[in-house]
Amino acid sequence: MKQISRSVRVAMFCLICLFAAGCTAKSRLAWHLSRANRYFLAGDYGKAEIEYLAAHRAAPNNALIMLRLGLIYSDDGRGLRAAYYLTEAHRLDTNNLEVRLRVARLMLADGLVQGARKEVLYVLNTIPDQPEGLRLLALSATGSEIAATRQRILQLQRRGGDKANLEVALASLSMREQDIKGAAAAYQRALAFD
């Protein structure tokens, strides 16, 4: 009888240890995420990076962790690391507009114009006058897309969109066409609006 109760006690002890280890892992993840978010929002990206990396080890498929690491690396000029984490964040959360814009910016920098344009159009179909999206749309326009992009921007202007940002996008289109005078005029109008 003593033998059975001892076995039961050992089994219960093992179960408690396993349960406690699981709770500890979850609480450790929450602790690292809390600290990382606080540092990130305060702009202390060095400390935020350390905490997000610790959280990433505990939760390798967390879209927020991937996004924040991607943003930290992107803002710090570490393009390859930024591209990895932002691509993973995009894979995990395809509806995140901020991730799509960052991925589009990286694609455009790498010469992947059509991929960048696809990402930007997704964002602009959700938020038609998103300033960064308009700028990237203008920068990704080639050939016949320039005229279509100009029409889209002019339609937004008629609807009363953010005139300064729309003029900056028009200036970018003029630069794509190597129309320096048109670009200068659009930049002047943007300055007048803002």
PDB file of C-alpha atoms in Angstrom:
ATOM      1  CA  MET A   1       0.000   0.000   0.000  1.00  0.00           C
ATOM      2  CA  LYS A   2       2.855   2.345   0.825  1.00  0.00           C
ATOM      3  CA  GLN A   3       4.376   1.507  -2.542  1.00  0.00           C
ATOM      4  CA  ILE A   4       1.220   2.636  -4.438  1.00  0.00           C
ATOM      5  CA  SER A   5       0.869   5.874  -2.534  1.00  0.00           C
ATOM      6  CA  ARG A   6       4.551   6.652  -3.106  1.00  0.00           C
ATOM      7  CA  SER A   7       4.093   6.052  -6.867  1.00  0.00           C
ATOM      8  CA  VAL A   8       1.034   8.279  -6.867  1.00  0.00           C
ATOM      9  CA  ARG A   9       2.955  11.014  -5.042  1.00  0.00           C
ATOM     10  CA  VAL A  10       5.841  10.797  -7.529  1.00  0.00           C
ATOM     11  CA  ALA A  11       3.416  10.942 -10.467  1.00  0.00           C
ATOM     12  CA  MET A  12       1.607  13.933  -8.974  1.00  0.00           C
ATOM     13  CA  PHE A  13       4.914  15.680  -8.330  1.00  0.00           C
ATOM     14  CA  CYS A  14       5.908  15.113 -11.977  1.00  0.00           C
ATOM     15  CA  LEU A  15       2.560  16.465 -13.198  1.00  0.00           C
ATOM     16  CA  ILE A  16       2.894  19.549 -11.012  1.00  0.00           C
ATOM     17  CA  CYS A  17       6.424  20.142 -12.322  1.00  0.00           C
ATOM     18  CA  LEU A  18       5.241  19.830 -15.932  1.00  0.00           C
ATOM     19  CA  PHE A  19       2.320  22.189 -15.295  1.00  0.00           C
ATOM     20  CA  ALA A  20       4.570  24.686 -13.534  1.00  0.00           C
ATOM     21  CA  ALA A  21       7.074  24.581 -16.402  1.00  0.00           C
ATOM     22  CA  GLY A  22       4.284  25.383 -18.878  1.00  0.00           C
ATOM     23  CA  CYS A  23       3.059  28.259 -16.763  1.00  0.00           C
ATOM     24  CA  THR A  24       6.584  29.531 -16.392  1.00  0.00           C
ATOM     25  CA  ALA A  25       7.119  29.517 -20.176  1.00  0.00           C
ATOM     26  CA  LYS A  26       3.873  31.421 -20.735  1.00  0.00           C
ATOM     27  CA  SER A  27       4.584  33.886 -17.980  1.00  0.00           C
ATOM     28  CA  ARG A  28       8.146  34.364 -19.247  1.00  0.00           C
ATOM     29  CA  LEU A  29       6.769  35.098 -22.745  1.00  0.00           C
ATOM     30  CA  ALA A  30       4.277  37.588 -21.328  1.00  0.00           C
ATOM     31  CA  TRP A  31       7.016  39.240 -19.280  1.00  0.00           C
ATOM     32  CA  HIS A  32       9.352  39.615 -22.277  1.00  0.00           C
ATOM     33  CA  LEU A  33       6.523  40.896 -24.500  1.00  0.00           C
ATOM     34  CA  SER A  34       5.427  43.417 -21.909  1.00  0.00           C
ATOM     35  CA  ARG A  35       8.942  44.779 -21.522  1.00  0.00           C
ATOM     36  CA  ALA A  36       9.571  44.724 -25.284  1.00  0.00           C
ATOM     37  CA  ASN A  37       6.366  46.630 -26.048  1.00  0.00           C
ATOM     38  CA  ARG A  38       7.144  49.205 -23.377  1.00  0.00           C
ATOM     39  CA  TYR A  39      10.668  49.754 -24.742  1.00  0.00           C
ATOM     40  CA  PHE A  40       9.420  49.846 -28.336  1.00  0.00           C
ATOM     41  CA  LEU A  41       6.757  52.454 -27.613  1.00  0.00           C
ATOM     42  CA  ALA A  42       9.327  54.518 -25.699  1.00  0.00           C
ATOM     43  CA  GLY A  43      11.655  54.394 -28.717  1.00  0.00           C
ATOM     44  CA  ASP A  44      14.371  52.399 -26.949  1.00  0.00           C
ATOM     45  CA  TYR A  45      14.839  49.966 -29.833  1.00  0.00           C
ATOM     46  CA  GLY A  46      18.038  48.394 -28.520  1.00  0.00           C
ATOM     47  CA  LYS A  47      16.368  47.087 -25.389  1.00  0.00           C
ATOM     48  CA  ALA A  48      13.160  46.286 -27.301  1.00  0.00           C
ATOM     49  CA  GLU A  49      15.144  44.146 -29.746  1.00  0.00           C
ATOM     50  CA  ILE A  50      16.655  42.091 -26.914  1.00  0.00           C
ATOM     51  CA  GLU A  51      13.253  41.475 -25.329  1.00  0.00           C
ATOM     52  CA  TYR A  52      11.533  40.687 -28.653  1.00  0.00           C
ATOM     53  CA  LEU A  53      14.277  38.176 -29.498  1.00  0.00           C
ATOM     54  CA  ALA A  54      13.771  36.502 -26.122  1.00  0.00           C
ATOM     55  CA  ALA A  55      10.012  36.409 -26.757  1.00  0.00           C
ATOM     56  CA  HIS A  56      10.627  35.109 -30.296  1.00  0.00           C
ATOM     57  CA  ARG A  57      12.439  32.079 -28.881  1.00  0.00           C
ATOM     58  CA  ALA A  58       9.338  31.254 -26.860  1.00  0.00           C
ATOM     59  CA  ALA A  59       6.832  32.071 -29.637  1.00  0.00           C
ATOM     60  CA  PRO A  60       8.488  31.786 -33.060  1.00  0.00           C
ATOM     61  CA  ASN A  61       5.220  32.247 -34.986  1.00  0.00           C
ATOM     62  CA  ASN A  62       3.977  35.418 -33.321  1.00  0.00           C
ATOM     63  CA  ALA A  63       3.150  38.035 -36.001  1.00  0.00           C
ATOM     64  CA  LEU A  64       3.505  41.007 -33.623  1.00  0.00           C
ATOM     65  CA  ILE A  65       7.005  39.941 -32.581  1.00  0.00           C
ATOM     66  CA  MET A  66       7.999  39.486 -36.236  1.00  0.00           C
ATOM     67  CA  LEU A  67       6.549  42.870 -37.175  1.00  0.00           C
ATOM     68  CA  ARG A  68       8.258  44.744 -34.360  1.00  0.00           C
ATOM     69  CA  LEU A  69      11.630  43.117 -35.042  1.00  0.00           C
ATOM     70  CA  GLY A  70      11.200  43.918 -38.729  1.00  0.00           C
ATOM     71  CA  LEU A  71      10.397  47.553 -37.922  1.00  0.00           C
ATOM     72  CA  ILE A  72      13.380  47.838 -35.593  1.00  0.00           C
ATOM     73  CA  TYR A  73      15.742  46.405 -38.203  1.00  0.00           C
ATOM     74  CA  SER A  74      14.183  48.452 -40.999  1.00  0.00           C
ATOM     75  CA  ASP A  75      14.526  51.716 -39.088  1.00  0.00           C
ATOM     76  CA  ASP A  76      18.094  50.761 -38.147  1.00  0.00           C
ATOM     77  CA  GLY A  77      19.061  50.144 -41.780  1.00  0.00           C
ATOM     78  CA  ARG A  78      19.568  46.393 -41.380  1.00  0.00           C
ATOM     79  CA  GLY A  79      17.778  45.509 -44.605  1.00  0.00           C
ATOM     80  CA  LEU A  80      18.310  41.750 -44.777  1.00  0.00           C
ATOM     81  CA  ARG A  81      17.152  41.153 -41.219  1.00  0.00           C
ATOM     82  CA  ALA A  82      14.239  43.554 -41.721  1.00  0.00           C
ATOM     83  CA  ALA A  83      13.241  41.741 -44.918  1.00  0.00           C
ATOM     84  CA  TYR A  84      13.261  38.366 -43.155  1.00  0.00           C
ATOM     85  CA  TYR A  85      11.129  39.442 -40.199  1.00  0.00           C
ATOM     86  CA  LEU A  86       8.739  41.581 -42.256  1.00  0.00           C
ATOM     87  CA  THR A  87       8.249  38.772 -44.765  1.00  0.00           C
ATOM     88  CA  GLU A  88       7.509  36.381 -41.923  1.00  0.00           C
ATOM     89  CA  ALA A  89       5.108  38.894 -40.343  1.00  0.00           C
ATOM     90  CA  HIS A  90       3.402  39.235 -43.739  1.00  0.00           C
ATOM     91  CA  ARG A  91       3.112  35.444 -44.010  1.00  0.00           C
ATOM     92  CA  LEU A  92       1.571  35.228 -40.536  1.00  0.00           C
ATOM     93  CA  ASP A  93      -0.768  38.226 -40.902  1.00  0.00           C
ATOM     94  CA  THR A  94      -1.585  39.014 -44.535  1.00  0.00           C
ATOM     95  CA  ASN A  95      -4.101  41.722 -43.601  1.00  0.00           C
ATOM     96  CA  ASN A  96      -1.656  43.950 -41.730  1.00  0.00           C
ATOM     97  CA  LEU A  97      -1.413  47.111 -43.831  1.00  0.00           C
ATOM     98  CA  GLU A  98       1.712  48.421 -42.110  1.00  0.00           C
ATOM     99  CA  VAL A  99       3.552  45.194 -42.910  1.00  0.00           C
ATOM    100  CA  ARG A 100       2.397  45.352 -46.525  1.00  0.00           C
ATOM    101  CA  LEU A 101       3.737  48.904 -46.895  1.00  0.00           C
ATOM    102  CA  ARG A 102       7.085  47.974 -45.356  1.00  0.00           C
ATOM    103  CA  VAL A 103       7.358  44.901 -47.572  1.00  0.00           C
ATOM    104  CA  ALA A 104       6.458  47.049 -50.603  1.00  0.00           C
ATOM    105  CA  ARG A 105       9.181  49.549 -49.700  1.00  0.00           C
ATOM    106  CA  LEU A 106      11.753  46.741 -49.425  1.00  0.00           C
ATOM    107  CA  MET A 107      10.601  45.205 -52.709  1.00  0.00           C
ATOM    108  CA  LEU A 108      10.824  48.544 -54.462  1.00  0.00           C
ATOM    109  CA  ALA A 109      14.338  49.068 -53.138  1.00  0.00           C
ATOM    110  CA  ASP A 110      15.283  45.629 -54.492  1.00  0.00           C
ATOM    111  CA  GLY A 111      13.789  46.400 -57.917  1.00  0.00           C
ATOM    112  CA  LEU A 112      10.773  44.113 -57.484  1.00  0.00           C
ATOM    113  CA  VAL A 113       8.450  46.799 -58.834  1.00  0.00           C
ATOM    114  CA  GLN A 114       5.426  44.664 -59.706  1.00  0.00           C
ATOM    115  CA  GLY A 115       5.445  42.881 -56.334  1.00  0.00           C
ATOM    116  CA  ALA A 116       5.702  46.226 -54.570  1.00  0.00           C
ATOM    117  CA  ARG A 117       2.844  47.627 -56.657  1.00  0.00           C
ATOM    118  CA  LYS A 118       0.644  44.626 -55.763  1.00  0.00           C
ATOM    119  CA  GLU A 119       1.225  45.206 -52.034  1.00  0.00           C
ATOM    120  CA  VAL A 120       0.578  48.952 -52.346  1.00  0.00           C
ATOM    121  CA  LEU A 121      -2.638  48.456 -54.316  1.00  0.00           C
ATOM    122  CA  TYR A 122      -3.920  46.142 -51.583  1.00  0.00           C
ATOM    123  CA  VAL A 123      -3.324  48.883 -49.012  1.00  0.00           C
ATOM    124  CA  LEU A 124      -4.864  51.606 -51.187  1.00  0.00           C
ATOM    125  CA  ASN A 125      -7.949  49.492 -51.847  1.00  0.00           C
ATOM    126  CA  THR A 126      -8.470  49.538 -48.081  1.00  0.00           C
ATOM    127  CA  ILE A 127      -7.363  53.133 -47.381  1.00  0.00           C
ATOM    128  CA  PRO A 128      -7.506  55.034 -50.703  1.00  0.00           C
ATOM    129  CA  ASP A 129      -5.569  58.098 -49.570  1.00  0.00           C
ATOM    130  CA  GLN A 130      -2.908  56.448 -47.400  1.00  0.00           C
ATOM    131  CA  PRO A 131       0.054  58.857 -47.832  1.00  0.00           C
ATOM    132  CA  GLU A 132       2.892  56.313 -47.894  1.00  0.00           C
ATOM    133  CA  GLY A 133       0.853  54.065 -50.161  1.00  0.00           C
ATOM    134  CA  LEU A 134       0.272  56.891 -52.647  1.00  0.00           C
ATOM    135  CA  ARG A 135       3.957  57.741 -52.693  1.00  0.00           C
ATOM    136  CA  LEU A 136       4.952  54.099 -53.235  1.00  0.00           C
ATOM    137  CA  LEU A 137       2.275  53.699 -55.904  1.00  0.00           C
ATOM    138  CA  ALA A 138       3.737  56.642 -57.803  1.00  0.00           C
ATOM    139  CA  LEU A 139       7.267  55.269 -57.412  1.00  0.00           C
ATOM    140  CA  SER A 140       6.227  51.831 -58.659  1.00  0.00           C
ATOM    141  CA  ALA A 141       4.381  53.092 -61.757  1.00  0.00           C
ATOM    142  CA  THR A 142       5.969  52.192 -65.063  1.00  0.00           C
ATOM    143  CA  GLY A 143       4.882  52.746 -68.664  1.00  0.00           C
ATOM    144  CA  SER A 144       1.114  52.846 -69.027  1.00  0.00           C
ATOM    145  CA  GLU A 145       0.668  52.526 -65.256  1.00  0.00           C
ATOM    146  CA  ILE A 146       1.820  56.140 -64.883  1.00  0.00           C
ATOM    147  CA  ALA A 147      -1.301  57.486 -66.610  1.00  0.00           C
ATOM    148  CA  ALA A 148      -3.604  55.169 -64.636  1.00  0.00           C
ATOM    149  CA  THR A 149      -1.902  56.155 -61.383  1.00  0.00           C
ATOM    150  CA  ARG A 150      -2.237  59.848 -62.237  1.00  0.00           C
ATOM    151  CA  GLN A 151      -5.978  59.341 -62.896  1.00  0.00           C
ATOM    152  CA  ARG A 152      -6.388  57.586 -59.553  1.00  0.00           C
ATOM    153  CA  ILE A 153      -4.643  60.436 -57.720  1.00  0.00           C
ATOM    154  CA  LEU A 154      -6.660  63.095 -59.549  1.00  0.00           C
ATOM    155  CA  GLN A 155      -9.884  61.287 -58.596  1.00  0.00           C
ATOM    156  CA  LEU A 156      -8.809  61.355 -54.962  1.00  0.00           C
ATOM    157  CA  GLN A 157      -8.098  65.081 -55.300  1.00  0.00           C
ATOM    158  CA  ARG A 158     -11.613  65.691 -56.639  1.00  0.00           C
ATOM    159  CA  ARG A 159     -13.045  63.803 -53.655  1.00  0.00           C
ATOM    160  CA  GLY A 160     -11.153  66.078 -51.287  1.00  0.00           C
ATOM    161  CA  GLY A 161      -8.289  63.842 -50.170  1.00  0.00           C
ATOM    162  CA  ASP A 162      -5.155  65.088 -48.415  1.00  0.00           C
ATOM    163  CA  LYS A 163      -4.098  67.574 -51.067  1.00  0.00           C
ATOM    164  CA  ALA A 164      -0.468  67.922 -49.935  1.00  0.00           C
ATOM    165  CA  ASN A 165       0.180  64.166 -50.079  1.00  0.00           C
ATOM    166  CA  LEU A 166      -1.631  63.879 -53.388  1.00  0.00           C
ATOM    167  CA  GLU A 167       0.536  66.633 -54.859  1.00  0.00           C
ATOM    168  CA  VAL A 168       3.689  64.876 -53.628  1.00  0.00           C
ATOM    169  CA  ALA A 169       2.495  61.694 -55.365  1.00  0.00           C
ATOM    170  CA  LEU A 170       1.846  63.689 -58.561  1.00  0.00           C
ATOM    171  CA  ALA A 171       5.342  65.164 -58.277  1.00  0.00           C
ATOM    172  CA  SER A 172       6.788  61.644 -58.034  1.00  0.00           C
ATOM    173  CA  LEU A 173       4.882  60.666 -61.169  1.00  0.00           C
ATOM    174  CA  SER A 174       6.227  63.712 -62.979  1.00  0.00           C
ATOM    175  CA  MET A 175       9.730  62.711 -61.943  1.00  0.00           C
ATOM    176  CA  ARG A 176       9.106  59.197 -63.319  1.00  0.00           C
ATOM    177  CA  GLU A 177       8.298  60.875 -66.630  1.00  0.00           C
ATOM    178  CA  GLN A 178      11.358  63.123 -66.233  1.00  0.00           C
ATOM    179  CA  ASP A 179       9.109  66.203 -66.220  1.00  0.00           C
ATOM    180  CA  ILE A 180      11.154  68.388 -63.851  1.00  0.00           C
ATOM    181  CA  LYS A 181       8.947  71.468 -64.304  1.00  0.00           C
ATOM    182  CA  GLY A 182       5.785  69.483 -63.592  1.00  0.00           C
ATOM    183  CA  ALA A 183       7.376  67.934 -60.518  1.00  0.00           C
ATOM    184  CA  ALA A 184       8.532  71.329 -59.225  1.00  0.00           C
ATOM    185  CA  ALA A 185       5.041  72.781 -59.738  1.00  0.00           C
ATOM    186  CA  ALA A 186       3.445  69.853 -57.873  1.00  0.00           C
ATOM    187  CA  TYR A 187       5.914  70.239 -54.991  1.00  0.00           C
ATOM    188  CA  GLN A 188       5.093  73.964 -54.829  1.00  0.00           C
ATOM    189  CA  ARG A 189       1.373  73.182 -54.633  1.00  0.00           C
ATOM    190  CA  ALA A 190       2.102  70.596 -51.900  1.00  0.00           C
ATOM    191  CA  LEU A 191       3.978  73.220 -49.900  1.00  0.00           C
ATOM    192  CA  ALA A 192       1.069  75.643 -50.299  1.00  0.00           C
ATOM    193  CA  PHE A 193      -1.362  73.044 -48.925  1.00  0.00           C
ATOM    194  CA  ASP A 194       0.830  72.005 -46.016  1.00  0.00           C
TER     195      ASP A 194
END
